[in-house]
Amino acid sequence: HKKSSVINDIIASLREEYRKVGEMTVLRGKVHYYLGMTLDFSNVGSFVSDMEEYLNAVLDGVPEDMDGIASTPAADNLFKTRPNVGKLDAERAELFHQITAQLLFVLQRG
């Protein structure tokens, strides 16, 4: 809004409503980082949402032996099981599920 007094009134109202829950933090500016998204309001009349930083952080957390490039996520062996290959240990399984959940989070917002 162009009038800061209107914004200040809304913030005061929200603070009053939610103070029962906890302290509310107010950030002002044109660029914000929220839930893995960079929200950019710098250009008048437009809005840019970007998750590149979040995605890079997810990919930086992937161990080297899980890193690689695939031409398609739908490889021939996607639904084939190999009986001679053991299951992941608990730590690796947890890591795999965490990375998968993080990528699904990006997918829903991308």
CSV table of N, CA and C in Angstrom, one decimal:
chain,number,residue,atom,x,y,z
A,1,HIS,N,0.8,-1.2,0.0
A,1,HIS,CA,0.0,0.0,0.0
A,1,HIS,C,0.9,1.2,0.0
A,2,LYS,N,0.4,2.3,-0.6
A,2,LYS,CA,1.2,3.5,-0.7
A,2,LYS,C,1.3,4.3,0.6
A,3,LYS,N,0.3,4.2,1.4
A,3,LYS,CA,0.3,4.9,2.7
A,3,LYS,C,0.8,4.0,3.8
A,4,SER,N,1.9,4.3,4.4
A,4,SER,CA,2.5,3.5,5.4
A,4,SER,C,1.6,3.4,6.6
A,5,SER,N,0.8,4.4,6.9
A,5,SER,CA,-0.1,4.4,8.0
A,5,SER,C,-1.1,3.2,7.9
A,6,VAL,N,-1.5,2.9,6.7
A,6,VAL,CA,-2.5,1.8,6.5
A,6,VAL,C,-1.8,0.5,6.9
A,7,ILE,N,-0.5,0.3,6.4
A,7,ILE,CA,0.3,-0.9,6.7
A,7,ILE,C,0.5,-1.0,8.2
A,8,ASN,N,0.9,0.2,8.9
A,8,ASN,CA,1.1,0.2,10.3
A,8,ASN,C,-0.1,-0.2,11.1
A,9,ASP,N,-1.3,0.2,10.6
A,9,ASP,CA,-2.6,-0.2,11.3
A,9,ASP,C,-2.8,-1.7,11.2
A,10,ILE,N,-2.6,-2.2,10.0
A,10,ILE,CA,-2.8,-3.6,9.8
A,10,ILE,C,-1.8,-4.4,10.7
A,11,ILE,N,-0.5,-4.0,10.7
A,11,ILE,CA,0.5,-4.7,11.6
A,11,ILE,C,0.0,-4.6,13.0
A,12,ALA,N,-0.4,-3.5,13.5
A,12,ALA,CA,-0.8,-3.3,14.9
A,12,ALA,C,-2.0,-4.3,15.2
A,13,SER,N,-2.9,-4.4,14.3
A,13,SER,CA,-4.1,-5.3,14.4
A,13,SER,C,-3.6,-6.7,14.5
A,14,LEU,N,-2.7,-7.1,13.6
A,14,LEU,CA,-2.2,-8.5,13.6
A,14,LEU,C,-1.4,-8.8,14.9
A,15,ARG,N,-0.6,-7.8,15.3
A,15,ARG,CA,0.1,-8.0,16.6
A,15,ARG,C,-0.8,-8.2,17.8
A,16,GLU,N,-1.9,-7.4,17.8
A,16,GLU,CA,-2.9,-7.6,18.9
A,16,GLU,C,-3.5,-9.0,18.9
A,17,GLU,N,-3.9,-9.4,17.7
A,17,GLU,CA,-4.6,-10.7,17.5
A,17,GLU,C,-3.7,-11.9,17.9
A,18,TYR,N,-2.4,-11.8,17.5
A,18,TYR,CA,-1.5,-13.0,17.6
A,18,TYR,C,-0.6,-12.9,18.8
A,19,ARG,N,-0.6,-11.8,19.6
A,19,ARG,CA,0.3,-11.7,20.8
A,19,ARG,C,0.0,-12.8,21.8
A,20,LYS,N,-1.2,-13.4,21.8
A,20,LYS,CA,-1.5,-14.6,22.6
A,20,LYS,C,-0.6,-15.8,22.3
A,21,VAL,N,-0.3,-15.9,21.0
A,21,VAL,CA,0.5,-17.0,20.5
A,21,VAL,C,2.0,-16.7,20.7
A,22,GLY,N,2.5,-15.5,20.5
A,22,GLY,CA,3.9,-15.2,20.6
A,22,GLY,C,4.2,-13.9,19.9
A,23,GLU,N,5.4,-13.5,20.0
A,23,GLU,CA,5.9,-12.2,19.4
A,23,GLU,C,5.9,-12.3,17.8
A,24,MET,N,5.4,-11.3,17.2
A,24,MET,CA,5.3,-11.3,15.7
A,24,MET,C,6.5,-10.5,15.2
A,25,THR,N,7.2,-11.0,14.2
A,25,THR,CA,8.3,-10.3,13.6
A,25,THR,C,7.8,-9.6,12.3
A,26,VAL,N,8.2,-8.4,12.2
A,26,VAL,CA,7.8,-7.6,11.0
A,26,VAL,C,9.1,-7.3,10.2
A,27,LEU,N,9.1,-7.6,8.9
A,27,LEU,CA,10.2,-7.3,8.0
A,27,LEU,C,9.7,-6.4,6.9
A,28,ARG,N,10.4,-5.4,6.7
A,28,ARG,CA,10.0,-4.4,5.6
A,28,ARG,C,11.1,-4.5,4.5
A,29,GLY,N,10.7,-4.2,3.3
A,29,GLY,CA,11.6,-4.1,2.2
A,29,GLY,C,11.0,-4.7,1.0
A,30,LYS,N,11.8,-4.8,-0.1
A,30,LYS,CA,11.3,-5.2,-1.4
A,30,LYS,C,11.5,-6.7,-1.6
A,31,VAL,N,12.5,-7.3,-0.9
A,31,VAL,CA,12.9,-8.7,-1.1
A,31,VAL,C,12.8,-9.4,0.2
A,32,HIS,N,12.1,-10.6,0.2
A,32,HIS,CA,12.0,-11.4,1.5
A,32,HIS,C,12.3,-12.8,1.2
A,33,TYR,N,12.8,-13.5,2.2
A,33,TYR,CA,13.1,-15.0,2.1
A,33,TYR,C,12.1,-15.7,3.0
A,34,TYR,N,11.2,-16.5,2.5
A,34,TYR,CA,10.2,-17.1,3.3
A,34,TYR,C,10.0,-18.5,2.8
A,35,LEU,N,10.1,-19.5,3.7
A,35,LEU,CA,9.8,-20.9,3.4
A,35,LEU,C,10.5,-21.4,2.2
A,36,GLY,N,11.8,-21.0,2.1
A,36,GLY,CA,12.6,-21.5,1.0
A,36,GLY,C,12.4,-20.6,-0.3
A,37,MET,N,11.6,-19.7,-0.3
A,37,MET,CA,11.3,-18.9,-1.4
A,37,MET,C,11.9,-17.5,-1.3
A,38,THR,N,12.5,-16.9,-2.3
A,38,THR,CA,12.8,-15.5,-2.4
A,38,THR,C,11.7,-14.8,-3.0
A,39,LEU,N,11.1,-13.9,-2.3
A,39,LEU,CA,9.9,-13.1,-2.8
A,39,LEU,C,10.4,-11.7,-3.1
A,40,ASP,N,10.4,-11.3,-4.4
A,40,ASP,CA,10.9,-10.1,-4.8
A,40,ASP,C,9.8,-9.1,-5.4
A,41,PHE,N,9.6,-8.0,-4.7
A,41,PHE,CA,8.6,-7.0,-5.1
A,41,PHE,C,9.3,-5.8,-5.6
A,42,SER,N,10.6,-5.9,-6.1
A,42,SER,CA,11.3,-4.7,-6.5
A,42,SER,C,10.8,-3.9,-7.7
A,43,ASN,N,10.2,-4.6,-8.6
A,43,ASN,CA,9.7,-4.0,-9.8
A,43,ASN,C,8.2,-3.7,-9.6
A,44,VAL,N,7.8,-2.4,-9.8
A,44,VAL,CA,6.4,-2.0,-9.6
A,44,VAL,C,5.5,-2.8,-10.7
A,45,GLY,N,4.5,-3.4,-10.2
A,45,GLY,CA,3.5,-4.1,-11.1
A,45,GLY,C,3.9,-5.5,-11.3
A,46,SER,N,5.0,-6.0,-10.7
A,46,SER,CA,5.3,-7.4,-10.9
A,46,SER,C,5.9,-8.0,-9.6
A,47,PHE,N,5.9,-9.3,-9.6
A,47,PHE,CA,6.4,-10.0,-8.4
A,47,PHE,C,7.1,-11.2,-8.9
A,48,VAL,N,8.3,-11.5,-8.3
A,48,VAL,CA,9.1,-12.7,-8.7
A,48,VAL,C,9.3,-13.6,-7.5
A,49,SER,N,9.0,-14.9,-7.7
A,49,SER,CA,9.2,-15.9,-6.7
A,49,SER,C,10.3,-16.8,-7.2
A,50,ASP,N,11.3,-17.1,-6.4
A,50,ASP,CA,12.5,-17.8,-6.8
A,50,ASP,C,12.8,-18.8,-5.7
A,51,MET,N,13.1,-20.0,-6.1
A,51,MET,CA,13.6,-21.0,-5.1
A,51,MET,C,15.0,-21.6,-5.4
A,52,GLU,N,15.7,-20.8,-6.2
A,52,GLU,CA,17.0,-21.3,-6.6
A,52,GLU,C,18.0,-21.5,-5.4
A,53,GLU,N,18.0,-20.6,-4.4
A,53,GLU,CA,18.8,-20.7,-3.3
A,53,GLU,C,18.5,-22.0,-2.5
A,54,TYR,N,17.2,-22.2,-2.3
A,54,TYR,CA,16.7,-23.4,-1.5
A,54,TYR,C,17.2,-24.7,-2.3
A,55,LEU,N,16.9,-24.7,-3.6
A,55,LEU,CA,17.3,-25.9,-4.4
A,55,LEU,C,18.8,-26.1,-4.4
A,56,ASN,N,19.6,-25.1,-4.5
A,56,ASN,CA,21.0,-25.3,-4.4
A,56,ASN,C,21.4,-25.8,-3.0
A,57,ALA,N,20.8,-25.4,-1.9
A,57,ALA,CA,21.1,-25.9,-0.6
A,57,ALA,C,20.8,-27.3,-0.5
A,58,VAL,N,19.6,-27.7,-1.1
A,58,VAL,CA,19.2,-29.2,-1.1
A,58,VAL,C,20.3,-30.0,-1.8
A,59,LEU,N,20.7,-29.5,-3.0
A,59,LEU,CA,21.6,-30.3,-3.8
A,59,LEU,C,23.0,-30.3,-3.2
A,60,ASP,N,23.4,-29.2,-2.5
A,60,ASP,CA,24.7,-29.2,-1.8
A,60,ASP,C,24.7,-30.3,-0.7
A,61,GLY,N,23.6,-30.6,-0.2
A,61,GLY,CA,23.5,-31.6,0.9
A,61,GLY,C,23.5,-33.0,0.5
A,62,VAL,N,23.5,-33.2,-0.8
A,62,VAL,CA,23.5,-34.6,-1.4
A,62,VAL,C,24.9,-35.2,-1.3
A,63,PRO,N,25.1,-36.4,-0.8
A,63,PRO,CA,26.4,-37.0,-0.7
A,63,PRO,C,26.9,-37.2,-2.1
A,64,GLU,N,28.2,-37.2,-2.3
A,64,GLU,CA,28.9,-37.4,-3.6
A,64,GLU,C,28.4,-38.7,-4.3
A,65,ASP,N,28.2,-39.8,-3.6
A,65,ASP,CA,27.9,-41.0,-4.2
A,65,ASP,C,26.4,-41.0,-4.7
A,66,MET,N,25.6,-40.0,-4.3
A,66,MET,CA,24.2,-39.9,-4.7
A,66,MET,C,24.1,-38.8,-5.8
A,67,ASP,N,25.2,-38.1,-6.1
A,67,ASP,CA,25.2,-37.0,-7.0
A,67,ASP,C,25.3,-37.6,-8.4
A,68,GLY,N,24.7,-37.0,-9.4
A,68,GLY,CA,24.8,-37.4,-10.7
A,68,GLY,C,23.9,-36.7,-11.6
A,69,ILE,N,23.9,-37.0,-12.9
A,69,ILE,CA,23.0,-36.4,-13.9
A,69,ILE,C,22.3,-37.5,-14.6
A,70,ALA,N,21.0,-37.3,-14.8
A,70,ALA,CA,20.1,-38.2,-15.5
A,70,ALA,C,19.5,-37.5,-16.6
A,71,SER,N,19.4,-38.1,-17.8
A,71,SER,CA,18.7,-37.5,-18.9
A,71,SER,C,17.2,-37.4,-18.7
A,72,THR,N,16.7,-38.3,-17.9
A,72,THR,CA,15.2,-38.3,-17.6
A,72,THR,C,15.0,-38.9,-16.2
A,73,PRO,N,14.0,-38.5,-15.4
A,73,PRO,CA,13.8,-39.1,-14.2
A,73,PRO,C,13.1,-40.5,-14.3
A,74,ALA,N,12.6,-40.8,-15.5
A,74,ALA,CA,11.9,-42.0,-15.8
A,74,ALA,C,12.8,-43.0,-16.5
A,75,ALA,N,13.8,-43.5,-15.8
A,75,ALA,CA,14.8,-44.4,-16.4
A,75,ALA,C,14.1,-45.8,-16.6
A,76,ASP,N,14.6,-46.6,-17.4
A,76,ASP,CA,14.1,-48.0,-17.7
A,76,ASP,C,13.9,-48.8,-16.4
A,77,ASN,N,14.8,-48.6,-15.5
A,77,ASN,CA,14.8,-49.5,-14.3
A,77,ASN,C,14.1,-48.9,-13.1
A,78,LEU,N,13.3,-47.8,-13.3
A,78,LEU,CA,12.7,-47.1,-12.2
A,78,LEU,C,11.8,-48.0,-11.3
A,79,PHE,N,11.1,-48.9,-11.9
A,79,PHE,CA,10.2,-49.7,-11.1
A,79,PHE,C,10.6,-51.2,-11.1
A,80,LYS,N,11.9,-51.4,-11.4
A,80,LYS,CA,12.4,-52.8,-11.4
A,80,LYS,C,13.2,-52.9,-10.1
A,81,THR,N,13.1,-54.0,-9.4
A,81,THR,CA,13.8,-54.3,-8.2
A,81,THR,C,14.9,-55.3,-8.5
A,82,ARG,N,16.0,-55.2,-7.8
A,82,ARG,CA,17.1,-56.1,-8.0
A,82,ARG,C,17.3,-56.9,-6.7
A,83,PRO,N,17.0,-58.2,-6.7
A,83,PRO,CA,17.0,-59.0,-5.5
A,83,PRO,C,18.4,-59.1,-4.8
A,84,ASN,N,19.4,-58.9,-5.5
A,84,ASN,CA,20.8,-59.0,-5.0
A,84,ASN,C,21.3,-57.7,-4.3
A,85,VAL,N,20.5,-56.7,-4.3
A,85,VAL,CA,20.9,-55.4,-3.7
A,85,VAL,C,20.2,-55.2,-2.4
A,86,GLY,N,21.0,-55.0,-1.3
A,86,GLY,CA,20.4,-54.8,0.0
A,86,GLY,C,19.7,-53.5,0.2
A,87,LYS,N,19.0,-53.4,1.3
A,87,LYS,CA,18.3,-52.1,1.6
A,87,LYS,C,19.3,-51.1,2.1
A,88,LEU,N,18.9,-49.8,2.1
A,88,LEU,CA,19.7,-48.8,2.6
A,88,LEU,C,19.7,-48.9,4.1
A,89,ASP,N,20.8,-48.5,4.8
A,89,ASP,CA,20.8,-48.5,6.2
A,89,ASP,C,19.9,-47.3,6.7
A,90,ALA,N,19.6,-47.3,8.0
A,90,ALA,CA,18.6,-46.3,8.5
A,90,ALA,C,19.0,-44.9,8.2
A,91,GLU,N,20.3,-44.6,8.3
A,91,GLU,CA,20.8,-43.2,8.1
A,91,GLU,C,20.6,-42.8,6.7
A,92,ARG,N,21.0,-43.7,5.7
A,92,ARG,CA,20.9,-43.4,4.3
A,92,ARG,C,19.4,-43.3,3.9
A,93,ALA,N,18.6,-44.2,4.4
A,93,ALA,CA,17.2,-44.2,4.1
A,93,ALA,C,16.6,-42.8,4.5
A,94,GLU,N,16.9,-42.4,5.7
A,94,GLU,CA,16.4,-41.1,6.2
A,94,GLU,C,16.8,-40.0,5.4
A,95,LEU,N,18.1,-40.0,5.0
A,95,LEU,CA,18.6,-38.9,4.1
A,95,LEU,C,17.9,-38.9,2.7
A,96,PHE,N,17.7,-40.1,2.2
A,96,PHE,CA,17.0,-40.2,0.9
A,96,PHE,C,15.6,-39.7,1.0
A,97,HIS,N,14.9,-40.0,2.1
A,97,HIS,CA,13.5,-39.5,2.3
A,97,HIS,C,13.5,-38.0,2.5
A,98,GLN,N,14.5,-37.5,3.2
A,98,GLN,CA,14.6,-36.1,3.5
A,98,GLN,C,14.8,-35.3,2.1
A,99,ILE,N,15.7,-35.7,1.3
A,99,ILE,CA,16.0,-35.1,0.1
A,99,ILE,C,14.7,-35.2,-0.9
A,100,THR,N,14.1,-36.3,-0.9
A,100,THR,CA,12.9,-36.5,-1.7
A,100,THR,C,11.8,-35.5,-1.3
A,101,ALA,N,11.6,-35.4,0.0
A,101,ALA,CA,10.6,-34.5,0.6
A,101,ALA,C,10.9,-33.0,0.2
A,102,GLN,N,12.2,-32.7,0.3
A,102,GLN,CA,12.6,-31.3,0.0
A,102,GLN,C,12.4,-31.0,-1.5
A,103,LEU,N,12.6,-32.0,-2.4
A,103,LEU,CA,12.4,-31.8,-3.8
A,103,LEU,C,10.9,-31.7,-4.1
A,104,LEU,N,10.1,-32.5,-3.4
A,104,LEU,CA,8.7,-32.4,-3.6
A,104,LEU,C,8.1,-31.1,-3.2
A,105,PHE,N,8.7,-30.5,-2.1
A,105,PHE,CA,8.3,-29.2,-1.7
A,105,PHE,C,8.6,-28.2,-2.8
A,106,VAL,N,9.7,-28.2,-3.5
A,106,VAL,CA,10.0,-27.3,-4.6
A,106,VAL,C,9.1,-27.6,-5.7
A,107,LEU,N,8.8,-28.9,-6.0
A,107,LEU,CA,7.9,-29.2,-7.1
A,107,LEU,C,6.5,-28.6,-6.9
A,108,GLN,N,6.0,-28.6,-5.7
A,108,GLN,CA,4.7,-28.0,-5.5
A,108,GLN,C,4.6,-26.5,-5.7
A,109,ARG,N,5.8,-25.8,-5.5
A,109,ARG,CA,5.8,-24.4,-5.6
A,109,ARG,C,6.4,-23.9,-6.9
A,110,GLY,N,7.0,-24.8,-7.7
A,110,GLY,CA,7.7,-24.4,-8.9
A,110,GLY,C,6.8,-24.1,-10.0
